[in-house]
mmCIF file of C-alpha atoms in Angstrom:
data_model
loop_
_atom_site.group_PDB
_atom_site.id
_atom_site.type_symbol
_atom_site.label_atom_id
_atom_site.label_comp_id
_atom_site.label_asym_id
_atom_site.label_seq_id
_atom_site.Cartn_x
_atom_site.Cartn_y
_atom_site.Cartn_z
ATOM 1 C CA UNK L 1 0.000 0.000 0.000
ATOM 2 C CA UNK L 2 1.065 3.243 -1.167
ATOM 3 C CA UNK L 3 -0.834 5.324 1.434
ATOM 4 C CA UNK L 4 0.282 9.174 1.540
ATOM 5 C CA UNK L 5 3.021 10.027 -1.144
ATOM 6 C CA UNK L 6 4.274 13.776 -0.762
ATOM 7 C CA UNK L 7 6.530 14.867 -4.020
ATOM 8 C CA UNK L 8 9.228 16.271 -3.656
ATOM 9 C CA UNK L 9 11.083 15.105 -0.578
ATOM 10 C CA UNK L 10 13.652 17.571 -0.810
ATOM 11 C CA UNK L 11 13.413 21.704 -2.487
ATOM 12 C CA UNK L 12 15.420 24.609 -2.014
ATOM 13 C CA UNK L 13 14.020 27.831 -3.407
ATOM 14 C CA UNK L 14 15.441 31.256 -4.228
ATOM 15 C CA UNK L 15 12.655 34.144 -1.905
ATOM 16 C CA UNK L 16 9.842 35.242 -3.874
ATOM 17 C CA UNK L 17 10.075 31.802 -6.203
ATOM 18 C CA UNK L 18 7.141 29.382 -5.903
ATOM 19 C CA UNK L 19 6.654 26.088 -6.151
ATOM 20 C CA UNK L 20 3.549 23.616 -5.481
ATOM 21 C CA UNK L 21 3.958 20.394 -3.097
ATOM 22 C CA UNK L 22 1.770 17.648 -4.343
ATOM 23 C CA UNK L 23 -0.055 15.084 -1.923
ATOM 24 C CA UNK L 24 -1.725 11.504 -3.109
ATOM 25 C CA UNK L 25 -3.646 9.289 -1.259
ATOM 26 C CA UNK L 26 -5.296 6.176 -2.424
ATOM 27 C CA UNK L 27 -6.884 5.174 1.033
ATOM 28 C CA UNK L 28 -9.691 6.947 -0.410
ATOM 29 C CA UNK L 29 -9.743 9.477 2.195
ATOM 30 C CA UNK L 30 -12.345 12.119 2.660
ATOM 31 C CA UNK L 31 -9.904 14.653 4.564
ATOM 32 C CA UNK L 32 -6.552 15.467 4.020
ATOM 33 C CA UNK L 33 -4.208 18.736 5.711
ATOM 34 C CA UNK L 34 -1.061 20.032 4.999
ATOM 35 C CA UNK L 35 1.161 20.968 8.816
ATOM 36 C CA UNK L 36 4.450 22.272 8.439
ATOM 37 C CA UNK L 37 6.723 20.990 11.482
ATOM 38 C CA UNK L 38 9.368 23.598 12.681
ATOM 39 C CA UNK L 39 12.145 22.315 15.627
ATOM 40 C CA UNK L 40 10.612 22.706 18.998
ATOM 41 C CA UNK L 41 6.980 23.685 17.778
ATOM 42 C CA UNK L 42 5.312 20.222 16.790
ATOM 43 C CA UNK L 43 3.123 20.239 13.705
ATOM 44 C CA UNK L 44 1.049 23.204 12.687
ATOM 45 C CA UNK L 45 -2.010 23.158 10.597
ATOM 46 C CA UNK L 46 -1.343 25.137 7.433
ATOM 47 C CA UNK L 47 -4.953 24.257 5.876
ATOM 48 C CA UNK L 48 -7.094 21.166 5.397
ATOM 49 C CA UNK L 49 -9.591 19.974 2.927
ATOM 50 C CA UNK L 50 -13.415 17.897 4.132
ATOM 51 C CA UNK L 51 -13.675 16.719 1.146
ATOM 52 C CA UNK L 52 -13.000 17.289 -2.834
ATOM 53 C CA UNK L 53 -13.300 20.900 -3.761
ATOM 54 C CA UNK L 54 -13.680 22.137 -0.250
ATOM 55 C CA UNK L 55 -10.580 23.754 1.701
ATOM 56 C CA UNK L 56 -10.162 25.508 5.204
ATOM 57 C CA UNK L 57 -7.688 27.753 6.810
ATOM 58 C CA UNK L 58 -5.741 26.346 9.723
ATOM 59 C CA UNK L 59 -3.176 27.724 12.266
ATOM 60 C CA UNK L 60 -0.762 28.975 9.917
ATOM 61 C CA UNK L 61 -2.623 29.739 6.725
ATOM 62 C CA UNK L 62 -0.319 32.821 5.401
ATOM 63 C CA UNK L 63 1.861 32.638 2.773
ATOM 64 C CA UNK L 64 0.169 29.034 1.170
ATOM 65 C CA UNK L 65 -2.940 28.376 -1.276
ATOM 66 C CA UNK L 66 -4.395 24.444 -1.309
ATOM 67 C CA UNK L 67 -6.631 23.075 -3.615
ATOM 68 C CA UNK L 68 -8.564 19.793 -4.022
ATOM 69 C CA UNK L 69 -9.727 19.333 -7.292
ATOM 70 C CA UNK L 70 -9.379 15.495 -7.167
ATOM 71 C CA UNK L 71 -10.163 13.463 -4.048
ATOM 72 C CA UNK L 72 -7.303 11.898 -3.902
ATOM 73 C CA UNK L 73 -4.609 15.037 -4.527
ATOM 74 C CA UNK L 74 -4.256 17.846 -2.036
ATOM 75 C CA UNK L 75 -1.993 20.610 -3.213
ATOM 76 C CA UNK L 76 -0.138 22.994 -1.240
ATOM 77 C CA UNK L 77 0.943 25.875 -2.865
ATOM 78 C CA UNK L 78 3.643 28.638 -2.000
ATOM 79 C CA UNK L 79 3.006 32.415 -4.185
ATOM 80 C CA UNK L 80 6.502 33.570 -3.520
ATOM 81 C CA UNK L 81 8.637 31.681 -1.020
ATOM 82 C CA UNK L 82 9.843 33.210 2.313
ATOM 83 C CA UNK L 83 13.124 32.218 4.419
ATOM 84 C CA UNK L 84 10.202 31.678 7.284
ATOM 85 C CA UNK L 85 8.159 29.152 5.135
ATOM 86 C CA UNK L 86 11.800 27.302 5.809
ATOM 87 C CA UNK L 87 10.599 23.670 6.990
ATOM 88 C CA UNK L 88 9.535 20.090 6.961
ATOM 89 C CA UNK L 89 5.720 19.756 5.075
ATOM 90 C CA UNK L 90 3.927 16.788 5.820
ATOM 91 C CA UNK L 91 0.623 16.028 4.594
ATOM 92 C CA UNK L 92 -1.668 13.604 6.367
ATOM 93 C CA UNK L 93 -5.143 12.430 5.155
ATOM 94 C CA UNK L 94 -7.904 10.317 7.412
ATOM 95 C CA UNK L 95 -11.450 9.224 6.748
ATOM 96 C CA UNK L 96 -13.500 10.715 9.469
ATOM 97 C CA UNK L 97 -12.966 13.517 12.049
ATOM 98 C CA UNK L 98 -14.745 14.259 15.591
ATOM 99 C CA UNK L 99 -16.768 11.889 17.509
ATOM 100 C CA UNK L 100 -17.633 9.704 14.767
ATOM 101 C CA UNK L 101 -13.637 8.776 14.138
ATOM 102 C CA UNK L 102 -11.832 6.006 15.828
ATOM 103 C CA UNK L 103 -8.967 6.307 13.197
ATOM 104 C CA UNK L 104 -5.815 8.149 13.135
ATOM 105 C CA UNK L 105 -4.143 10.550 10.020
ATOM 106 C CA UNK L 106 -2.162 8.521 8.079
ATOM 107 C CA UNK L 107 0.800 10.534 7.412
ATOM 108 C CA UNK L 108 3.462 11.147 4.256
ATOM 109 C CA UNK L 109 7.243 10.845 4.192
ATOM 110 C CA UNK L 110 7.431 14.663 4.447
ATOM 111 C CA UNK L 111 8.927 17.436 2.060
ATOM 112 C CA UNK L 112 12.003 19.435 3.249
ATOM 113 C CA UNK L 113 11.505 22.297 2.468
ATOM 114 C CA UNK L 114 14.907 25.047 2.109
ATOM 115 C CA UNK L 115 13.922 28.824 1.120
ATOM 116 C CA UNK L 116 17.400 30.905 0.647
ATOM 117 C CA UNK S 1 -7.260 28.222 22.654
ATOM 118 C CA UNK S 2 -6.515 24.785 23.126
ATOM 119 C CA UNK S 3 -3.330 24.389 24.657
ATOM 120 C CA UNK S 4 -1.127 21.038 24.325
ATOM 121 C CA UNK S 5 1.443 20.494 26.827
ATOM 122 C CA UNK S 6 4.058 17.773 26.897
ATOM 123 C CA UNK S 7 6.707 16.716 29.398
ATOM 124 C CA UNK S 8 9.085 16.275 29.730
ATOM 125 C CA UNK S 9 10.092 17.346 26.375
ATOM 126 C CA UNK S 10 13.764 15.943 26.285
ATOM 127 C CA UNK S 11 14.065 12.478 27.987
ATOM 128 C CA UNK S 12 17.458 10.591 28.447
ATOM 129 C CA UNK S 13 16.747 7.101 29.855
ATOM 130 C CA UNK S 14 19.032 3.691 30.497
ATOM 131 C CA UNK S 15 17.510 0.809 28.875
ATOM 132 C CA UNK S 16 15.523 -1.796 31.362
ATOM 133 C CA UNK S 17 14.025 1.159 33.367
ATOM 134 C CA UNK S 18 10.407 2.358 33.769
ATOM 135 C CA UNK S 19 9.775 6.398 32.805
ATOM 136 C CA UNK S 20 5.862 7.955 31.698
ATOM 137 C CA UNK S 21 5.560 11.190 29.621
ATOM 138 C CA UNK S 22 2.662 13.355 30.073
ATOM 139 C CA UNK S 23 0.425 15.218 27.877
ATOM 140 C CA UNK S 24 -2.008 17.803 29.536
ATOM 141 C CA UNK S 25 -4.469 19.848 27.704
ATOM 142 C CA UNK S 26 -6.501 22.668 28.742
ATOM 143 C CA UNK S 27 -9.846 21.478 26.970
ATOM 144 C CA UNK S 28 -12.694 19.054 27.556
ATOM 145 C CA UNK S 29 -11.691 16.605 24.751
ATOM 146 C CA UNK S 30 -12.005 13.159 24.864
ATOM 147 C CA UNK S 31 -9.980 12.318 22.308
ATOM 148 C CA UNK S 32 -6.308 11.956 21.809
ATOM 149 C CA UNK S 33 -3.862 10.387 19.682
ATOM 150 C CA UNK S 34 -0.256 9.543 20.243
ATOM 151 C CA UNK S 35 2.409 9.604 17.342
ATOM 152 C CA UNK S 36 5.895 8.235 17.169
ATOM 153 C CA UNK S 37 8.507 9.892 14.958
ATOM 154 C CA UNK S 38 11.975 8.571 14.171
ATOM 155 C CA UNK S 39 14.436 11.285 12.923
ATOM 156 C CA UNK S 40 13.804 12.363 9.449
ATOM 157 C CA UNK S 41 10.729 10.078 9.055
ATOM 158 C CA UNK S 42 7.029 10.619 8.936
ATOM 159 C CA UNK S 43 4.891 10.328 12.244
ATOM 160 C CA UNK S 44 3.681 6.992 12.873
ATOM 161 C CA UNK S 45 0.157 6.281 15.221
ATOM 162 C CA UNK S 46 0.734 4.878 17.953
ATOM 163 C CA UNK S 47 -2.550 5.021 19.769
ATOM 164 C CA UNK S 48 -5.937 5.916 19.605
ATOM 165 C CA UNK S 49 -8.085 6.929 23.022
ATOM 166 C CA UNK S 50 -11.422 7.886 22.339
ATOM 167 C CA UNK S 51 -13.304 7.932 26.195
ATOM 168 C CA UNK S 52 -12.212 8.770 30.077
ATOM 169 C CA UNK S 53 -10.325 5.681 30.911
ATOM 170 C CA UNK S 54 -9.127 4.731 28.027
ATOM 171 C CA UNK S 55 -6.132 2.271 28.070
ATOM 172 C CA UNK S 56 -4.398 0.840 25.266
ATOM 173 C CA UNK S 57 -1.131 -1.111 25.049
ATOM 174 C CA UNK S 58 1.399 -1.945 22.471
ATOM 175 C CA UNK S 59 5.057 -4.157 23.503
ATOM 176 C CA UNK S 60 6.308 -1.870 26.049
ATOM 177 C CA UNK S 61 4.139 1.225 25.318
ATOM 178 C CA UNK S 62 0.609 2.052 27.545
ATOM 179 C CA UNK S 63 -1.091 4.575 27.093
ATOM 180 C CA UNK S 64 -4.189 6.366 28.691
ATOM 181 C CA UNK S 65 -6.663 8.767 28.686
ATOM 182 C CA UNK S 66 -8.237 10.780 32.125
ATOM 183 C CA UNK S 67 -10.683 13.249 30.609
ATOM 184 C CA UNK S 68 -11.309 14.835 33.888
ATOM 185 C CA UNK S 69 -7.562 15.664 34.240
ATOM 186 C CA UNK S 70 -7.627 16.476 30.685
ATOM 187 C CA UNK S 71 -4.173 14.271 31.171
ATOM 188 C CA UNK S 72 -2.761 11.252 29.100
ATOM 189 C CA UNK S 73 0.117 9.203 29.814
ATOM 190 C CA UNK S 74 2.315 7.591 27.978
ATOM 191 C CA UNK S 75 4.249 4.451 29.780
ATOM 192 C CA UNK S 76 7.523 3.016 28.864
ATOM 193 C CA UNK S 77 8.061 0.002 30.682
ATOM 194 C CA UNK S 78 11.484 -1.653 30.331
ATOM 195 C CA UNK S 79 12.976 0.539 27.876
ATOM 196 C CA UNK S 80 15.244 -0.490 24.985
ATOM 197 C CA UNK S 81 17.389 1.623 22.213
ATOM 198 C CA UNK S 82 14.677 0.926 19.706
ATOM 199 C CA UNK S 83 12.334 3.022 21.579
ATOM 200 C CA UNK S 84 14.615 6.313 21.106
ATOM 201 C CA UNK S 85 12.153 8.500 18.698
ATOM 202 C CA UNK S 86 10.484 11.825 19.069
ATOM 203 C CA UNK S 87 6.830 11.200 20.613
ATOM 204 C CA UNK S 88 3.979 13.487 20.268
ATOM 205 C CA UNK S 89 -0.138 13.574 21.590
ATOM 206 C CA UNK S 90 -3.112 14.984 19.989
ATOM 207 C CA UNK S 91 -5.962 16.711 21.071
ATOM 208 C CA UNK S 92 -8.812 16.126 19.028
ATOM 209 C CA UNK S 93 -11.646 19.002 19.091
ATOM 210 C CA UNK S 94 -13.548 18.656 15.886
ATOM 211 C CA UNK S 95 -16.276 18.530 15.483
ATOM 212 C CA UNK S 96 -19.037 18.045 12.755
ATOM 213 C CA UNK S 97 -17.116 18.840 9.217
ATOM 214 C CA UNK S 98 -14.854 21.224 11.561
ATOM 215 C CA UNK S 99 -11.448 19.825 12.141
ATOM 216 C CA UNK S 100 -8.817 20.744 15.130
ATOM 217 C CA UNK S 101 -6.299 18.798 15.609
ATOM 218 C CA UNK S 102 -3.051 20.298 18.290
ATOM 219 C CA UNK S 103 -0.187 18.846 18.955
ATOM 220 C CA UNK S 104 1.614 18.738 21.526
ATOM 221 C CA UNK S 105 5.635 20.297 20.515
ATOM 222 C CA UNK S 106 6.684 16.742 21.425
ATOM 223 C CA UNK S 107 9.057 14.274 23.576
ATOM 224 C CA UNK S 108 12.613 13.402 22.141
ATOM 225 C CA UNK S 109 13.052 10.012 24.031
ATOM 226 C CA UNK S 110 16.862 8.616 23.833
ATOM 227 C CA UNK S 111 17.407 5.629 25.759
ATOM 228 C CA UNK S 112 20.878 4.415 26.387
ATOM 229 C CA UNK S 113 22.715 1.182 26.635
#
């Protein structure tokens, strides 16, 4: 099983370039989120998705656009790269949330991300 | 604002001993997840604890859940090397299509020969 693929695993960016992480899952997963993980902060919620075509803003939505045209791609999106966007991306997906969900977020391999 | 705390956050342990981490959270969740992450590598579940009382265990790994704390636990019994990873909860607060998820910033757990 494939689960969550991220591509790339590894970028380094010029500021102001951008640059688009793809996301797959073929759990066939109604939500998926993008955190970015930063040392001594845990994961943060950039933005997260319900369900095809829908996305919401999370903790740290500046600086990154999503979109979830398919439901099995979530794309996080940078407009013009900052040193502060600097990072690891992961992207996790999971079929249910709230009190209805007994399952975890499956998570990907990460993207390391490197914005000079 | 739900706030996820963790400690110890740095652990240095000898293998064969006993040592608990602890998550406490300032909301009345009764959910929480706990994650394992080796260096470099994606997070890994560990457990799931979905009521007050919840106990779940895994090789040397227990974990539980005391709503009325708003504290989890996380046991190590008998450590070993292979247990050395980073090891985060998760406070679950969603609710209908709304999703909030916080971490905790995390455990780094080395045990030594």
């Amino acid at each position: 099983n494939a689960g969550v693929t991220q591509t790339p695993k590894f970028r380094v960016l010029k500021t102001g370039q951008s640059m688009t992480l793809l996301c797959a899952q073929d759990m066939n997963h109604e939500y998926m989120y993008w955190y970015r993980q930063d040392p001594g902060m845990g994961l943060r919620l950039i933005h997260y998705s319900v369900g095809e075509g829908t996305t919401a803003k999370g903790e740290v939505p500046d600086g990154y656009n999503v979109s979830r045209l398919k439901k099995q791609n979530f794309l996080l999106g940078l407009e013009s790269a900052a040193p502060s966007q600097t990072s690891v991306y992961f992207c996790a997906s999971s079929y249910s949330v709230g009190a209805y969900s007994n399952q975890p977020q499956h998570f990907g391999d990460g993207t390391r991300l490197s914005i000079l | 604002e739900l706030k996820v705390e963790q400690n110890p956050l740095f652990l240095s342990m000898q293998e064969g001993k006993n040592y608990t981490i602890y998550c406490n959270y300032s909301t009345t969740s009764d959910r929480l997840y706990w994650y394992r992450q080796d260096p470099g590598k994606s997070l890994e579940s560990l457990f799931v604890l979905l009521s007050n009382g919840a106990v779940k265990q895994e090789g040397r790994l227990m974990a539980s859940l005391d709503t009325k704390a708003r504290l989890s636990t996380l046991h190590i019994t008998a450590a070993v090397h292979d247990l050395s990873a980073t090891y985060f909860c998760a406070v679950d607060e969603s609710g209908g299509s709304n999703y909030k998820l916080t971490f905790g910033k995390g455990t780094l757990l080395t045990v030594n020969p």
